[in-house]
PDB file of C-alpha atoms in Angstrom:
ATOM      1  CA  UNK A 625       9.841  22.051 -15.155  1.00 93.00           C
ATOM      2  CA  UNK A 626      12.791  19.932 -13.890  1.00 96.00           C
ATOM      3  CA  UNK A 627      12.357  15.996 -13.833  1.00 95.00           C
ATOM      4  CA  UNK A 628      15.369  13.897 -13.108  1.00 94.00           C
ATOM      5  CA  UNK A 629      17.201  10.680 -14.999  1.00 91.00           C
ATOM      6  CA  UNK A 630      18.917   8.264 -12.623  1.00 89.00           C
ATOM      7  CA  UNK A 631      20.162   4.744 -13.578  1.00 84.00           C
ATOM      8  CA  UNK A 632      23.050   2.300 -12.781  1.00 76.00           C
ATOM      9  CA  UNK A 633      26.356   3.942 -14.097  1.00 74.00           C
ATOM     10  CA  UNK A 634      26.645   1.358 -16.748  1.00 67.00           C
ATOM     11  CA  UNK A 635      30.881   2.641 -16.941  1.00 66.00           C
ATOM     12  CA  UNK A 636      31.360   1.442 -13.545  1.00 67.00           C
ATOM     13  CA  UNK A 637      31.507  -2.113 -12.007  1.00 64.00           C
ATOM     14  CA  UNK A 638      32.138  -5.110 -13.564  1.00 64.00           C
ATOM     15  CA  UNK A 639      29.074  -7.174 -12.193  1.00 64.00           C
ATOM     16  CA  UNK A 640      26.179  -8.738 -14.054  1.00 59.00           C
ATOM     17  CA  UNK A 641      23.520  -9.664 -11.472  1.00 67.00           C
ATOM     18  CA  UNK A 642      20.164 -11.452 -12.631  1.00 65.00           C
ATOM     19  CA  UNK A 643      17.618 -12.414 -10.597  1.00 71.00           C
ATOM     20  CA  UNK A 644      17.983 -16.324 -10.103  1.00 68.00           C
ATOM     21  CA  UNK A 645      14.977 -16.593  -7.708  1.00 73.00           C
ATOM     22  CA  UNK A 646      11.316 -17.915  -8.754  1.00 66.00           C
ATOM     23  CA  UNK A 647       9.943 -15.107  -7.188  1.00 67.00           C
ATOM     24  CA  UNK A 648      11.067 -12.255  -9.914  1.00 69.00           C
ATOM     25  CA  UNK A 649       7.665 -12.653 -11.735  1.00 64.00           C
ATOM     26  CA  UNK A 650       6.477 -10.451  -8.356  1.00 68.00           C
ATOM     27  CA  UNK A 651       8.060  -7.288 -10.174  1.00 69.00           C
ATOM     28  CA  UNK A 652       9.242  -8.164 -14.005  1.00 67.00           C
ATOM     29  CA  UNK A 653       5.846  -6.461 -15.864  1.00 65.00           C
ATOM     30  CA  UNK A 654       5.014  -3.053 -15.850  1.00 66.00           C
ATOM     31  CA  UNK A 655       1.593  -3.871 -13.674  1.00 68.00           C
ATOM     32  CA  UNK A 656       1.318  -2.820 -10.501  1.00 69.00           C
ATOM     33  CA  UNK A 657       0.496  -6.009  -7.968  1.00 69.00           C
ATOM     34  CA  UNK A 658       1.129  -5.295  -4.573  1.00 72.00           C
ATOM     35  CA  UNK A 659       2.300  -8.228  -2.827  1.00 76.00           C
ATOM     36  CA  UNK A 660       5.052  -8.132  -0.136  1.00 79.00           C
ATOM     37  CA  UNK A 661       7.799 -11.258   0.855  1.00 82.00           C
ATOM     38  CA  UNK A 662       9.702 -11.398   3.941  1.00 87.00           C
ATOM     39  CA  UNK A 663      12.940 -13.216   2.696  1.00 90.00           C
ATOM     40  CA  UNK A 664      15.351 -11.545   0.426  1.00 92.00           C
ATOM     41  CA  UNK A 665      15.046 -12.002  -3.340  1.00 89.00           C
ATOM     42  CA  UNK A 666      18.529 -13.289  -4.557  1.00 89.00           C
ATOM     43  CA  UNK A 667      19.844 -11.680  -7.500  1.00 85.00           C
ATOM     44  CA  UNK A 668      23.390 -13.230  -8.558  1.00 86.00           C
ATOM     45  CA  UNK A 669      26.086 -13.097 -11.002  1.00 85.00           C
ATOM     46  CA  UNK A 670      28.158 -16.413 -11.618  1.00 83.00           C
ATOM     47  CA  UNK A 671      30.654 -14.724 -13.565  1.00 81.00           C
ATOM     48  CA  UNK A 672      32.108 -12.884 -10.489  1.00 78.00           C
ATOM     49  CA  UNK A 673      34.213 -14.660  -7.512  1.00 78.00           C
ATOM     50  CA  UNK A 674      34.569 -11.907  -5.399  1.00 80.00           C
ATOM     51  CA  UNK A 675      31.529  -9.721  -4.525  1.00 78.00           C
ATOM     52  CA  UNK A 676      31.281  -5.558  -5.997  1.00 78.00           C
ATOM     53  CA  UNK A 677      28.207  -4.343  -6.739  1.00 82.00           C
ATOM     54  CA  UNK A 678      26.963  -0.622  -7.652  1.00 84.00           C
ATOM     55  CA  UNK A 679      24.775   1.204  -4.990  1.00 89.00           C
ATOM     56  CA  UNK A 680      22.506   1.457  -7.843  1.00 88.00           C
ATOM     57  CA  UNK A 681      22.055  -1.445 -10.204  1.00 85.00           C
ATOM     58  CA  UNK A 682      19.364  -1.874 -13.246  1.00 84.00           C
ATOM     59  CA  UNK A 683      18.322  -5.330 -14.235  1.00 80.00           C
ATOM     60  CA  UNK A 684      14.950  -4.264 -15.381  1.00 80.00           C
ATOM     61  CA  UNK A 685      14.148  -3.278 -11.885  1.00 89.00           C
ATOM     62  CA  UNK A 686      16.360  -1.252 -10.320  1.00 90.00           C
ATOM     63  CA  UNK A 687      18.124  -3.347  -6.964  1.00 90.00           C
ATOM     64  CA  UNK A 688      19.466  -0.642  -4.478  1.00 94.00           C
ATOM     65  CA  UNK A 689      21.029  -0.180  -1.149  1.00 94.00           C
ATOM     66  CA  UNK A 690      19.140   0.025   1.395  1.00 95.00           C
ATOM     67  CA  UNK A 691      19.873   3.991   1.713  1.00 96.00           C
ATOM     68  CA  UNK A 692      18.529   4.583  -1.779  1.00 96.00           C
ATOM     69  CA  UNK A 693      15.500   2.561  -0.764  1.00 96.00           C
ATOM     70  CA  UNK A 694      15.100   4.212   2.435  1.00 96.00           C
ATOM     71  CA  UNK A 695      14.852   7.287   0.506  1.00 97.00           C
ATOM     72  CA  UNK A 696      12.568   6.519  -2.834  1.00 96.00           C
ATOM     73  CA  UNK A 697      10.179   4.654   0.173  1.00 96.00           C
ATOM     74  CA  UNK A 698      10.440   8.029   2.464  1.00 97.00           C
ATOM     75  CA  UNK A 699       8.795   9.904  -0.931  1.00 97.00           C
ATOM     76  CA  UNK A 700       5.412   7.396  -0.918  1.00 95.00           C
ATOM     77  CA  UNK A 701       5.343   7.397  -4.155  1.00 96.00           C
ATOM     78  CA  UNK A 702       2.457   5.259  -5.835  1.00 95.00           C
ATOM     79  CA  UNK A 703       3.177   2.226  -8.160  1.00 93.00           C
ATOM     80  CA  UNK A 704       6.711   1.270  -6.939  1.00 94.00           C
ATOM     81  CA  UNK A 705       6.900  -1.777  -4.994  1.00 91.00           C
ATOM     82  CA  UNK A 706       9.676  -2.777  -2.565  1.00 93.00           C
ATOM     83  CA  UNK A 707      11.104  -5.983  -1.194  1.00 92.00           C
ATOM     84  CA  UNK A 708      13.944  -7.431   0.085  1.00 95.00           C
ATOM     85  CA  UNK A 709      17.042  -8.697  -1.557  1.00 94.00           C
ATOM     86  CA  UNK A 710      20.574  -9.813  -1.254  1.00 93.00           C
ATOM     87  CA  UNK A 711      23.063  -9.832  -4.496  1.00 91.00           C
ATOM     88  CA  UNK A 712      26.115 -13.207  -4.347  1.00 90.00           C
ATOM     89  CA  UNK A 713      28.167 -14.414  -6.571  1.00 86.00           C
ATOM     90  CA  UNK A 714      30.180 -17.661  -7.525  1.00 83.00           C
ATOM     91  CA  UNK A 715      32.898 -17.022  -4.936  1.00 85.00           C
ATOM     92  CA  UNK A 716      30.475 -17.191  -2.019  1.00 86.00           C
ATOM     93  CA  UNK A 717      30.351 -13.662  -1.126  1.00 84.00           C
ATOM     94  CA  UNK A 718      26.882 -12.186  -0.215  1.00 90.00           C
ATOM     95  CA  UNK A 719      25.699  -8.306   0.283  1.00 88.00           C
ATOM     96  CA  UNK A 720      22.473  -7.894   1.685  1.00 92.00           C
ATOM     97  CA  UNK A 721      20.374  -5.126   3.088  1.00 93.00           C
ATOM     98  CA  UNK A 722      19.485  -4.294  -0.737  1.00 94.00           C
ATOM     99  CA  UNK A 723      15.960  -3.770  -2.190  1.00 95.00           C
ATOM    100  CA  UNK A 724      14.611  -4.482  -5.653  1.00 93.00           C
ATOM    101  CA  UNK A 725      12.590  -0.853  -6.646  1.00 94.00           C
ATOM    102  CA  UNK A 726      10.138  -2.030  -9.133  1.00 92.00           C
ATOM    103  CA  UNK A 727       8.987   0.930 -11.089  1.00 93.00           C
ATOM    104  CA  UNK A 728       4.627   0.225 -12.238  1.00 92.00           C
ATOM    105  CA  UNK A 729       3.773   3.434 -12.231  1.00 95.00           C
ATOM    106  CA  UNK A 730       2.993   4.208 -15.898  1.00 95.00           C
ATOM    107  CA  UNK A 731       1.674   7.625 -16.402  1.00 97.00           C
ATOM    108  CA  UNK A 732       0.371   9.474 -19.537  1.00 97.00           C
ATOM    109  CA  UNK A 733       3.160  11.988 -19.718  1.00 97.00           C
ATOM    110  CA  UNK A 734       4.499  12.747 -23.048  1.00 95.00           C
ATOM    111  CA  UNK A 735       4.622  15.629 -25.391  1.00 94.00           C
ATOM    112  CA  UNK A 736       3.743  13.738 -28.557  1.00 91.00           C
ATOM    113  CA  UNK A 737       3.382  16.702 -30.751  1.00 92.00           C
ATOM    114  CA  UNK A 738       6.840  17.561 -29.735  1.00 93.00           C
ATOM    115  CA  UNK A 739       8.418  14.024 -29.876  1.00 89.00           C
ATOM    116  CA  UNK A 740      10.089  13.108 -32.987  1.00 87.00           C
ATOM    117  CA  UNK A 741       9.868   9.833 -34.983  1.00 86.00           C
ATOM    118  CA  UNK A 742      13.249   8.947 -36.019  1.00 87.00           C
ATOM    119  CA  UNK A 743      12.605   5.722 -37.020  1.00 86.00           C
ATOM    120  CA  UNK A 744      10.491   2.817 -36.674  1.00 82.00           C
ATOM    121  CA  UNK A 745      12.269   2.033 -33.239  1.00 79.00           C
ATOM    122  CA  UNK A 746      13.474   5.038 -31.693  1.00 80.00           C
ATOM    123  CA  UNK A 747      11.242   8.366 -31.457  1.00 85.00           C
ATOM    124  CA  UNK A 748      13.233  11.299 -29.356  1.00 91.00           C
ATOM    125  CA  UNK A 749      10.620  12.353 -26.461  1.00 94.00           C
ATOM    126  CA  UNK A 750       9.732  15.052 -24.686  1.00 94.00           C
ATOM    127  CA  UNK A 751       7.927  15.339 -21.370  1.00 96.00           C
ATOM    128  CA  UNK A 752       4.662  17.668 -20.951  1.00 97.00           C
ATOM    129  CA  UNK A 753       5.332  19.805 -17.993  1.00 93.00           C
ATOM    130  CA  UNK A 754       1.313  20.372 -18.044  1.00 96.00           C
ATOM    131  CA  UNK A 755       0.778  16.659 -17.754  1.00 97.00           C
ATOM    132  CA  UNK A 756       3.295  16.122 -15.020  1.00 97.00           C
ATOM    133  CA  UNK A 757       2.093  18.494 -12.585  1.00 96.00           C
ATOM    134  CA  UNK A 758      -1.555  17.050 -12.899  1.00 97.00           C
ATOM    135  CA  UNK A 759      -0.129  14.433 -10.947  1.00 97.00           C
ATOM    136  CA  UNK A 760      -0.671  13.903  -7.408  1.00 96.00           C
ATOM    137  CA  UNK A 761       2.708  14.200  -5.862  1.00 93.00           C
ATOM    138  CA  UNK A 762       2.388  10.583  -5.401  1.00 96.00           C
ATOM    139  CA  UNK A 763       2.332   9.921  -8.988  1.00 97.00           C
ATOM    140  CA  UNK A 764       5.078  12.361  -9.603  1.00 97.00           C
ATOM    141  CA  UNK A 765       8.617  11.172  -7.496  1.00 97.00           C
ATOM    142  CA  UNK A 766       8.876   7.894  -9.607  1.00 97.00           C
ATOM    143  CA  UNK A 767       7.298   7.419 -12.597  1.00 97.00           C
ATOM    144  CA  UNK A 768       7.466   5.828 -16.036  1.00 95.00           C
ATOM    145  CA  UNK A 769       6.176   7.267 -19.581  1.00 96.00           C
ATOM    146  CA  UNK A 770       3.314   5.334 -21.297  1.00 94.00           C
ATOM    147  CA  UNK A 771       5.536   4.313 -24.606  1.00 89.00           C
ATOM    148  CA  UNK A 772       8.934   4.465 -23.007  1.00 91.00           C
ATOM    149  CA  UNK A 773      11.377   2.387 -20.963  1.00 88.00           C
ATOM    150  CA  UNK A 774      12.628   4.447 -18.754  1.00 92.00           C
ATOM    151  CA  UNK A 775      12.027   5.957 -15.004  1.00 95.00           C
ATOM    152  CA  UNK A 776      12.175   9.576 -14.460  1.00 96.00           C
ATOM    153  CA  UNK A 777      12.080  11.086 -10.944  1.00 96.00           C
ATOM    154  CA  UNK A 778      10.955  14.176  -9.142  1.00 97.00           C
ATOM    155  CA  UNK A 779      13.720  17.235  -8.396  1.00 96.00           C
ATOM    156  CA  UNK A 780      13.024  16.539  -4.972  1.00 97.00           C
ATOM    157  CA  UNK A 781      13.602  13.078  -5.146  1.00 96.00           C
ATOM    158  CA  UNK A 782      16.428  13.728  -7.103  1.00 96.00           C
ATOM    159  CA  UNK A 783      17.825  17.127  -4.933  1.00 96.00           C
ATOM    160  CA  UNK A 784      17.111  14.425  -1.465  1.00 96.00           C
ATOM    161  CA  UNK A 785      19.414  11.888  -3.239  1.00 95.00           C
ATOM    162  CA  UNK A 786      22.077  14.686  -3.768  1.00 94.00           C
ATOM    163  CA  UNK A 787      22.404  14.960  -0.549  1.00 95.00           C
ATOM    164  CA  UNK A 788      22.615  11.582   0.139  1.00 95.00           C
ATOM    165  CA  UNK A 789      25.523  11.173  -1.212  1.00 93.00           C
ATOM    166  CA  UNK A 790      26.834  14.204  -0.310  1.00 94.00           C
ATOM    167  CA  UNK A 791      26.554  12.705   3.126  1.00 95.00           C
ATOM    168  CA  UNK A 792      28.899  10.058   2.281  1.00 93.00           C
ATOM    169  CA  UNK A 793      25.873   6.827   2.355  1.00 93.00           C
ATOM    170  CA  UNK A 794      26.147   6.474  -1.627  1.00 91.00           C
ATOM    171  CA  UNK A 795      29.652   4.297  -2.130  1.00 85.00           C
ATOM    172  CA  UNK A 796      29.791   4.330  -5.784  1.00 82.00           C
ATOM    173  CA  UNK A 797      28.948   6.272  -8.887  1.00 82.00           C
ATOM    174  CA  UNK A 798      25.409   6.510 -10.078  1.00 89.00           C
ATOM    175  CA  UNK A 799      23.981   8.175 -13.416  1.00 89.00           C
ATOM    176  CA  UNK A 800      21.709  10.701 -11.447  1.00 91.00           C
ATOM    177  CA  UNK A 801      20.828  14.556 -13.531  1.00 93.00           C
ATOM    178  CA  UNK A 802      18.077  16.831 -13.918  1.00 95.00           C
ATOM    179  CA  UNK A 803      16.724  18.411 -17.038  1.00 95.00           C
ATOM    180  CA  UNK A 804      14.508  20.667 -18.257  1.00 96.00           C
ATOM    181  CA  UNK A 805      10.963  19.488 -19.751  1.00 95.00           C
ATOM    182  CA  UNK A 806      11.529  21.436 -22.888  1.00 94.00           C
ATOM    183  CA  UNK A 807      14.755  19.446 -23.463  1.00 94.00           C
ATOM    184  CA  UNK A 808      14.253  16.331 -24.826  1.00 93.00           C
ATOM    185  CA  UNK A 809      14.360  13.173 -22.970  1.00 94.00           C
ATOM    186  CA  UNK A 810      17.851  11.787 -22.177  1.00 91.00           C
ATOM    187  CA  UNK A 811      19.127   8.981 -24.417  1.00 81.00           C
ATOM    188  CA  UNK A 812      21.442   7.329 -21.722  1.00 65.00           C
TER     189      UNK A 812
END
């Protein structure tokens, strides 16, 4: 079965963002609280006069351009909550139409008897195909692994975002691949 790995292409840009607004504690745990805000969250980074930012960017949640979110949103999926932001920086400059993607949806997913314990701190994991199509579709387009940090996505999800950017509405470079369930994880 084919899942997909997409993340902030940690090689490009030069921006840090971090959320600077009281409101972060709305997304920053892995439970899923559904509560909505009209105003933009403000992520910012200090360090940067002049305003870049990634279409994509991870700072625990993931804050995206509002194509991306149109997209992940058009999908339904369950445990992913959505609200408004805006990125600035020390110079002034301001990009809104963003979203902050929070990622709650914690699923029972992996193939322990395949995984392997390296050490104490880092096991090499492998998804259960079986497990993952158990899930409503829902449950299945965005989606984290009980015991691991990162989001995985659906090949449709991932195939629609493809062509996203093949239409020319993704601006910069984003981590995005698929891969087989009886590969293990990626370690990006």
């Amino acid at each position: 079965m084919q899942i997909a790995y997409i993340n902030e292409d940690f090689n490009e840009g030069e921006s840090l963002f971090t959320s600077v607004d009281s409101r972060s504690s709305f997304y920053d745990d892995n439970d899923f609280t559904p509560t909505s805000c009209k105003s933009e969250i403000v992520w910012k980074d200090d360090d940067t006069y002049e305003i870049e930012a990634l279409d994509l960017i991870r700072g625990g949640a993931f804050n995206v351009s509002k194509p991306i979110a149109e997209l992940i949103m058009s999908f339904d999926p369950y445990g992913v909550e959505v609200y408004p932001a805006k990125l600035t920086c020390s110079g002034g400059g301001v990009l809104t139409e963003r979203y902050i993607i929070a990622v709650d949806n914690l699923v029972d997913v992996v193939e322990y008897d395949k995984s392997i314990k390296v050490t104490d701190v880092t096991t090499r994991f492998y998804l259960s195909d079986e497990k993952i199509k158990e899930l409503s579709d829902s449950k299945r387009h965005v989606f984290k692994p009980v015991g691991m940090t990162k989001t995985f996505f659906s090949i449709e999800l991932f195939e629609a975002l493809v062509r996203l950017d093949e239409e020319g509405k993704i601006n910069t470079s984003i981590v995005a691949f698929s891969f087989d369930t009886s590969e293990e994880t990626p370690r990006v």
